[in-house]
DNA sequence: TATTGTTATACTCTATAACTATA
DNA sequence: TATAGTTATAGAGTATAACAATA
């Protein structure tokens, strides 16, 4: 921990607070944050294979198996074989998957409101802008959470 | 994953980025972030017992044992028995412990500079202020990192 | 021979609970 | 009997490496 009053410490502290809060809220839907991330990406580009998915999220293929297993077991995602290359799956959200994503979206909007509650609307806007410029400046991938990636390829920091 | 453009997502994403970066940098001193937290608290209130320490950081006593073991093995912290109650230890930094803390401080200042590099000095000040008001508004303990605490007592979120 | 998905295994981190020594 | 510290065990989460099916 750096000086417990600096930007670094506050970012790290708030990051854990937000991550925990979000995890707690989507747990009400029976989901974990990594599952939500996978489900969302499948909805954005339906038909993707597991490894393509794993690649984009920085998750190991072996780990993706279990995540998709769970989503399939909950009836949120469908595995269909790609007839052109029967090694690949083509992943699609089910109707229930789309509904669940809508619920996640509602939760996210509400949670966003709670997180920003101590600030005025204008201040929240300023904060968003500053954070986005930080993320851009450090070349963080847009919309991909670092917490998903594996750390074996020297990509930490 | 909330909407990958909102404050919540950005805070979580930047939080991981900063935590990883800090961990990587103090690893050069042979330390982990929890060890740094323990060492710093011992320096702030020397003579504390292990359980008092554990209490303040939200760490389990059994976990504190290993953390102090490591710090002692590296010659950064001394365990001396409290003569009034021989069940308790009194923990103090060694001279090398104080030196290491100074090095951590240098690392932290430098890292703070790197994190804020994409912003002007004035903007970094605004960001600090907004983050501090968020942390205050959500009643996050000052200077205690949530990542240390155990989650068994329903205190997540 | 290379690639997708899978499984089996190991490793890290941390919580739980039982133990000792002091009080 | 209660408390500080310790140890031993177990559980969650994730990485590594070997494997089967398909190309």
Short mmCIF file of N, CA, C and O in Angstrom, two decimals, chain B residues 44-133:
data_model
loop_
_atom_site.label_atom_id
_atom_site.label_comp_id
_atom_site.label_asym_id
_atom_site.label_seq_id
_atom_site.Cartn_x
_atom_site.Cartn_y
_atom_site.Cartn_z
N UNK B 44 3.81 2.50 12.71
CA UNK B 44 2.98 3.62 13.18
C UNK B 44 2.66 3.49 14.67
O UNK B 44 2.54 4.48 15.38
N UNK B 45 2.49 2.26 15.12
CA UNK B 45 2.22 2.03 16.54
C UNK B 45 3.06 0.86 17.03
O UNK B 45 2.54 -0.24 17.21
N UNK B 46 4.35 1.10 17.27
CA UNK B 46 5.25 0.02 17.69
C UNK B 46 4.81 -0.54 19.03
O UNK B 46 4.24 0.18 19.86
N UNK B 47 5.07 -1.84 19.22
CA UNK B 47 4.73 -2.48 20.49
C UNK B 47 3.40 -3.21 20.44
O UNK B 47 3.03 -3.90 21.40
N UNK B 48 2.67 -3.06 19.34
CA UNK B 48 1.37 -3.72 19.20
C UNK B 48 1.52 -5.24 19.22
O UNK B 48 2.53 -5.79 18.79
N UNK B 49 0.50 -5.92 19.71
CA UNK B 49 0.47 -7.38 19.65
C UNK B 49 -0.03 -7.84 18.29
O UNK B 49 -0.60 -7.06 17.54
N UNK B 50 0.16 -9.12 18.00
CA UNK B 50 -0.25 -9.63 16.69
C UNK B 50 -1.75 -9.52 16.49
O UNK B 50 -2.23 -9.19 15.41
N UNK B 51 -2.51 -9.82 17.54
CA UNK B 51 -3.95 -9.82 17.36
C UNK B 51 -4.51 -8.41 17.28
O UNK B 51 -5.48 -8.17 16.55
N UNK B 52 -3.92 -7.48 18.00
CA UNK B 52 -4.33 -6.09 17.87
C UNK B 52 -4.11 -5.63 16.43
O UNK B 52 -4.96 -4.97 15.82
N UNK B 53 -2.95 -6.01 15.91
CA UNK B 53 -2.60 -5.72 14.52
C UNK B 53 -3.62 -6.33 13.57
O UNK B 53 -4.12 -5.66 12.65
N UNK B 54 -3.91 -7.61 13.79
CA UNK B 54 -4.85 -8.33 12.93
C UNK B 54 -6.21 -7.65 12.95
O UNK B 54 -6.85 -7.46 11.92
N UNK B 55 -6.62 -7.28 14.15
CA UNK B 55 -7.89 -6.59 14.31
C UNK B 55 -7.97 -5.32 13.47
O UNK B 55 -8.94 -5.10 12.75
N UNK B 56 -6.96 -4.50 13.56
CA UNK B 56 -7.00 -3.20 12.88
C UNK B 56 -6.96 -3.34 11.37
O UNK B 56 -7.47 -2.49 10.66
N UNK B 57 -6.32 -4.42 10.88
CA UNK B 57 -6.21 -4.58 9.43
C UNK B 57 -7.31 -5.47 8.87
O UNK B 57 -7.43 -5.64 7.67
N UNK B 58 -8.12 -6.07 9.76
CA UNK B 58 -9.15 -6.97 9.28
C UNK B 58 -8.58 -8.28 8.77
O UNK B 58 -9.11 -8.90 7.86
N UNK B 59 -7.46 -8.69 9.37
CA UNK B 59 -6.82 -9.95 9.00
C UNK B 59 -7.06 -10.95 10.12
O UNK B 59 -7.14 -10.58 11.29
N UNK B 60 -7.18 -12.25 9.77
CA UNK B 60 -7.33 -13.27 10.81
C UNK B 60 -6.02 -13.46 11.56
O UNK B 60 -4.94 -13.41 10.96
N UNK B 61 -6.09 -13.69 12.88
CA UNK B 61 -4.87 -13.91 13.67
C UNK B 61 -3.99 -15.02 13.10
O UNK B 61 -2.77 -14.90 13.05
N UNK B 62 -4.64 -16.08 12.61
CA UNK B 62 -3.85 -17.20 12.08
C UNK B 62 -3.08 -16.78 10.83
O UNK B 62 -2.00 -17.30 10.56
N UNK B 63 -3.65 -15.85 10.10
CA UNK B 63 -2.96 -15.39 8.91
C UNK B 63 -1.81 -14.45 9.27
O UNK B 63 -0.77 -14.42 8.62
N UNK B 64 -2.04 -13.67 10.33
CA UNK B 64 -1.02 -12.73 10.77
C UNK B 64 0.28 -13.44 11.14
O UNK B 64 1.37 -12.92 10.93
N UNK B 65 0.14 -14.65 11.67
CA UNK B 65 1.33 -15.42 12.08
C UNK B 65 2.32 -15.52 10.92
O UNK B 65 3.50 -15.19 11.06
N UNK B 66 1.84 -15.97 9.78
CA UNK B 66 2.71 -16.16 8.64
C UNK B 66 3.30 -14.86 8.13
O UNK B 66 4.48 -14.80 7.75
N UNK B 67 2.47 -13.80 8.15
CA UNK B 67 2.96 -12.50 7.67
C UNK B 67 4.11 -12.01 8.55
O UNK B 67 5.15 -11.57 8.05
N UNK B 68 3.91 -12.12 9.88
CA UNK B 68 4.96 -11.66 10.79
C UNK B 68 6.17 -12.59 10.71
O UNK B 68 7.32 -12.15 10.79
N UNK B 69 5.90 -13.90 10.55
CA UNK B 69 7.01 -14.85 10.36
C UNK B 69 7.93 -14.40 9.23
O UNK B 69 9.15 -14.35 9.39
N UNK B 70 7.31 -14.05 8.10
CA UNK B 70 8.11 -13.65 6.94
C UNK B 70 8.88 -12.36 7.21
O UNK B 70 10.06 -12.25 6.88
N UNK B 71 8.19 -11.39 7.80
CA UNK B 71 8.85 -10.11 8.09
C UNK B 71 10.01 -10.32 9.06
O UNK B 71 11.06 -9.69 8.93
N UNK B 72 9.82 -11.23 10.02
CA UNK B 72 10.88 -11.51 10.98
C UNK B 72 12.04 -12.24 10.29
O UNK B 72 13.22 -11.92 10.53
N UNK B 73 11.70 -13.20 9.43
CA UNK B 73 12.75 -13.95 8.73
C UNK B 73 13.60 -13.03 7.86
O UNK B 73 14.79 -13.27 7.66
N UNK B 74 12.99 -11.97 7.34
CA UNK B 74 13.74 -11.02 6.52
C UNK B 74 14.44 -9.97 7.36
O UNK B 74 15.06 -9.04 6.83
N UNK B 75 14.30 -10.09 8.67
CA UNK B 75 14.99 -9.17 9.56
C UNK B 75 14.40 -7.78 9.58
O UNK B 75 15.08 -6.80 9.86
N UNK B 76 13.10 -7.65 9.29
CA UNK B 76 12.47 -6.33 9.23
C UNK B 76 11.68 -6.01 10.50
O UNK B 76 11.39 -4.85 10.78
N UNK B 77 11.32 -7.06 11.24
CA UNK B 77 10.46 -6.90 12.41
C UNK B 77 10.99 -7.79 13.54
O UNK B 77 11.52 -8.87 13.28
N UNK B 78 10.86 -7.31 14.76
CA UNK B 78 11.29 -8.07 15.94
C UNK B 78 10.09 -8.45 16.79
O UNK B 78 9.25 -7.61 17.07
N UNK B 79 10.06 -9.72 17.21
CA UNK B 79 9.06 -10.15 18.19
C UNK B 79 9.73 -10.15 19.56
O UNK B 79 10.65 -10.92 19.80
N UNK B 80 9.23 -9.30 20.47
CA UNK B 80 9.71 -9.41 21.85
C UNK B 80 8.52 -9.70 22.74
O UNK B 80 7.41 -9.23 22.48
N UNK B 81 8.75 -10.51 23.80
CA UNK B 81 7.65 -10.85 24.69
C UNK B 81 7.32 -9.67 25.59
O UNK B 81 8.20 -8.98 26.08
N UNK B 82 6.04 -9.47 25.79
CA UNK B 82 5.57 -8.47 26.75
C UNK B 82 5.74 -9.07 28.15
O UNK B 82 5.11 -10.07 28.47
N UNK B 83 6.60 -8.46 28.98
CA UNK B 83 6.91 -9.06 30.30
C UNK B 83 5.71 -9.06 31.25
O UNK B 83 5.62 -9.89 32.14
N UNK B 84 4.77 -8.15 31.03
CA UNK B 84 3.58 -8.11 31.90
C UNK B 84 2.58 -9.21 31.57
O UNK B 84 1.85 -9.67 32.45
N UNK B 85 2.50 -9.59 30.31
CA UNK B 85 1.62 -10.68 29.91
C UNK B 85 2.36 -11.50 28.86
O UNK B 85 2.36 -11.14 27.69
N UNK B 86 2.93 -12.60 29.30
CA UNK B 86 3.85 -13.31 28.43
C UNK B 86 3.14 -14.07 27.31
O UNK B 86 3.79 -14.78 26.54
N UNK B 87 1.84 -13.91 27.21
CA UNK B 87 1.16 -14.47 26.04
C UNK B 87 1.33 -13.57 24.82
O UNK B 87 1.29 -14.02 23.69
N UNK B 88 1.49 -12.28 25.08
CA UNK B 88 1.52 -11.31 23.99
C UNK B 88 2.93 -11.06 23.47
O UNK B 88 3.91 -11.11 24.23
N UNK B 89 3.02 -10.79 22.18
CA UNK B 89 4.24 -10.24 21.62
C UNK B 89 4.13 -8.73 21.58
O UNK B 89 3.03 -8.17 21.54
N UNK B 90 5.27 -8.08 21.58
CA UNK B 90 5.34 -6.65 21.26
C UNK B 90 6.16 -6.54 19.99
O UNK B 90 7.32 -6.94 19.96
N UNK B 91 5.55 -6.04 18.95
CA UNK B 91 6.20 -6.01 17.63
C UNK B 91 6.83 -4.65 17.36
O UNK B 91 6.20 -3.61 17.58
N UNK B 92 8.07 -4.69 16.88
CA UNK B 92 8.79 -3.46 16.54
C UNK B 92 9.52 -3.65 15.22
O UNK B 92 10.00 -4.75 14.95
N UNK B 93 9.62 -2.58 14.43
CA UNK B 93 10.49 -2.66 13.25
C UNK B 93 11.96 -2.69 13.71
O UNK B 93 12.32 -2.06 14.71
N UNK B 94 12.79 -3.44 12.99
CA UNK B 94 14.24 -3.35 13.19
C UNK B 94 14.75 -2.15 12.42
O UNK B 94 14.01 -1.50 11.70
N UNK B 95 16.05 -1.89 12.58
CA UNK B 95 16.63 -0.78 11.82
C UNK B 95 16.43 -1.03 10.33
O UNK B 95 16.07 -0.13 9.57
N UNK B 96 16.66 -2.29 9.94
CA UNK B 96 16.47 -2.63 8.53
C UNK B 96 15.01 -2.48 8.12
O UNK B 96 14.71 -2.15 6.97
N UNK B 97 14.09 -2.71 9.07
CA UNK B 97 12.68 -2.50 8.79
C UNK B 97 12.38 -1.05 8.46
O UNK B 97 11.64 -0.75 7.51
N UNK B 98 12.95 -0.15 9.26
CA UNK B 98 12.75 1.28 9.01
C UNK B 98 13.31 1.68 7.65
O UNK B 98 12.68 2.45 6.90
N UNK B 99 14.49 1.14 7.33
CA UNK B 99 15.09 1.45 6.03
C UNK B 99 14.20 0.97 4.89
O UNK B 99 14.00 1.66 3.90
N UNK B 100 13.67 -0.25 5.07
CA UNK B 100 12.81 -0.81 4.02
C UNK B 100 11.56 0.04 3.84
O UNK B 100 11.11 0.29 2.72
N UNK B 101 11.00 0.51 4.95
CA UNK B 101 9.83 1.38 4.86
C UNK B 101 10.15 2.65 4.08
O UNK B 101 9.32 3.14 3.30
N UNK B 102 11.35 3.16 4.28
CA UNK B 102 11.76 4.35 3.53
C UNK B 102 11.80 4.05 2.04
O UNK B 102 11.35 4.84 1.20
N UNK B 103 12.32 2.85 1.72
CA UNK B 103 12.36 2.45 0.31
C UNK B 103 10.95 2.31 -0.26
O UNK B 103 10.69 2.70 -1.40
N UNK B 104 10.06 1.72 0.52
CA UNK B 104 8.68 1.58 0.09
C UNK B 104 8.09 2.95 -0.20
O UNK B 104 7.37 3.15 -1.19
N UNK B 105 8.41 3.89 0.66
CA UNK B 105 7.88 5.23 0.49
C UNK B 105 8.37 5.85 -0.81
O UNK B 105 7.59 6.49 -1.54
N UNK B 106 9.64 5.66 -1.12
CA UNK B 106 10.19 6.16 -2.38
C UNK B 106 9.45 5.53 -3.55
O UNK B 106 9.04 6.22 -4.50
N UNK B 107 9.29 4.20 -3.48
CA UNK B 107 8.57 3.49 -4.54
C UNK B 107 7.16 4.03 -4.69
O UNK B 107 6.67 4.24 -5.80
N UNK B 108 6.49 4.27 -3.58
CA UNK B 108 5.11 4.72 -3.62
C UNK B 108 4.98 6.09 -4.26
O UNK B 108 4.08 6.33 -5.08
N UNK B 109 5.89 6.98 -3.92
CA UNK B 109 5.84 8.33 -4.49
C UNK B 109 6.07 8.26 -6.00
O UNK B 109 5.35 8.89 -6.79
N UNK B 110 7.06 7.49 -6.38
CA UNK B 110 7.36 7.33 -7.81
C UNK B 110 6.18 6.72 -8.55
O UNK B 110 5.80 7.16 -9.63
N UNK B 111 5.58 5.71 -7.96
CA UNK B 111 4.46 5.03 -8.60
C UNK B 111 3.25 5.96 -8.72
O UNK B 111 2.56 5.98 -9.74
N UNK B 112 3.03 6.73 -7.66
CA UNK B 112 1.96 7.72 -7.69
C UNK B 112 2.12 8.67 -8.88
O UNK B 112 1.16 8.98 -9.58
N UNK B 113 3.35 9.09 -9.09
CA UNK B 113 3.66 9.97 -10.21
C UNK B 113 3.31 9.29 -11.54
O UNK B 113 2.68 9.89 -12.40
N UNK B 114 3.71 8.02 -11.67
CA UNK B 114 3.42 7.28 -12.91
C UNK B 114 1.92 7.13 -13.14
O UNK B 114 1.44 7.33 -14.25
N UNK B 115 1.20 6.79 -12.07
CA UNK B 115 -0.24 6.57 -12.22
C UNK B 115 -0.92 7.85 -12.72
O UNK B 115 -1.78 7.81 -13.59
N UNK B 116 -0.50 8.98 -12.17
CA UNK B 116 -1.15 10.25 -12.49
C UNK B 116 -0.57 10.91 -13.74
O UNK B 116 -1.04 11.99 -14.12
N UNK B 117 0.39 10.27 -14.36
CA UNK B 117 1.09 10.89 -15.49
C UNK B 117 0.15 11.41 -16.58
O UNK B 117 0.40 12.47 -17.16
N UNK B 118 -0.95 10.69 -16.91
CA UNK B 118 -1.82 11.19 -17.97
C UNK B 118 -2.59 12.45 -17.60
O UNK B 118 -3.27 13.02 -18.45
N UNK B 119 -2.51 12.89 -16.35
CA UNK B 119 -3.29 14.06 -15.92
C UNK B 119 -2.36 15.22 -15.58
O UNK B 119 -1.19 15.02 -15.22
N UNK B 120 -2.90 16.42 -15.66
CA UNK B 120 -2.15 17.57 -15.16
C UNK B 120 -2.17 17.55 -13.64
O UNK B 120 -2.95 16.82 -13.03
N UNK B 121 -1.31 18.35 -13.05
CA UNK B 121 -1.24 18.37 -11.59
C UNK B 121 -2.57 18.79 -10.97
O UNK B 121 -3.03 18.23 -9.97
N UNK B 122 -3.19 19.78 -11.62
CA UNK B 122 -4.48 20.26 -11.12
C UNK B 122 -5.53 19.15 -11.21
O UNK B 122 -6.31 18.92 -10.30
N UNK B 123 -5.55 18.46 -12.34
CA UNK B 123 -6.52 17.38 -12.53
C UNK B 123 -6.31 16.25 -11.53
O UNK B 123 -7.27 15.69 -10.99
N UNK B 124 -5.05 15.92 -11.27
CA UNK B 124 -4.76 14.87 -10.28
C UNK B 124 -5.30 15.28 -8.92
O UNK B 124 -5.81 14.44 -8.16
N UNK B 125 -5.21 16.57 -8.62
CA UNK B 125 -5.76 17.07 -7.36
C UNK B 125 -7.27 16.91 -7.29
O UNK B 125 -7.82 16.49 -6.27
N UNK B 126 -7.92 17.23 -8.39
CA UNK B 126 -9.39 17.08 -8.46
C UNK B 126 -9.76 15.61 -8.29
O UNK B 126 -10.67 15.26 -7.53
N UNK B 127 -9.03 14.73 -8.99
CA UNK B 127 -9.31 13.29 -8.89
C UNK B 127 -9.17 12.81 -7.45
O UNK B 127 -10.04 12.09 -6.93
N UNK B 128 -8.09 13.21 -6.80
CA UNK B 128 -7.87 12.81 -5.41
C UNK B 128 -9.03 13.25 -4.54
O UNK B 128 -9.55 12.47 -3.73
N UNK B 129 -9.45 14.47 -4.73
CA UNK B 129 -10.56 15.00 -3.93
C UNK B 129 -11.83 14.21 -4.16
O UNK B 129 -12.53 13.83 -3.21
N UNK B 130 -12.15 13.93 -5.42
CA UNK B 130 -13.38 13.19 -5.73
C UNK B 130 -13.32 11.77 -5.16
O UNK B 130 -14.30 11.28 -4.59
N UNK B 131 -12.17 11.12 -5.31
CA UNK B 131 -12.03 9.74 -4.79
C UNK B 131 -12.16 9.72 -3.28
O UNK B 131 -12.78 8.83 -2.70
N UNK B 132 -11.57 10.71 -2.64
CA UNK B 132 -11.63 10.75 -1.18
C UNK B 132 -13.06 10.94 -0.71
O UNK B 132 -13.50 10.35 0.28
N UNK B 133 -13.81 11.77 -1.46
CA UNK B 133 -15.21 11.98 -1.07
C UNK B 133 -16.04 10.72 -1.30
O UNK B 133 -16.96 10.41 -0.54
#
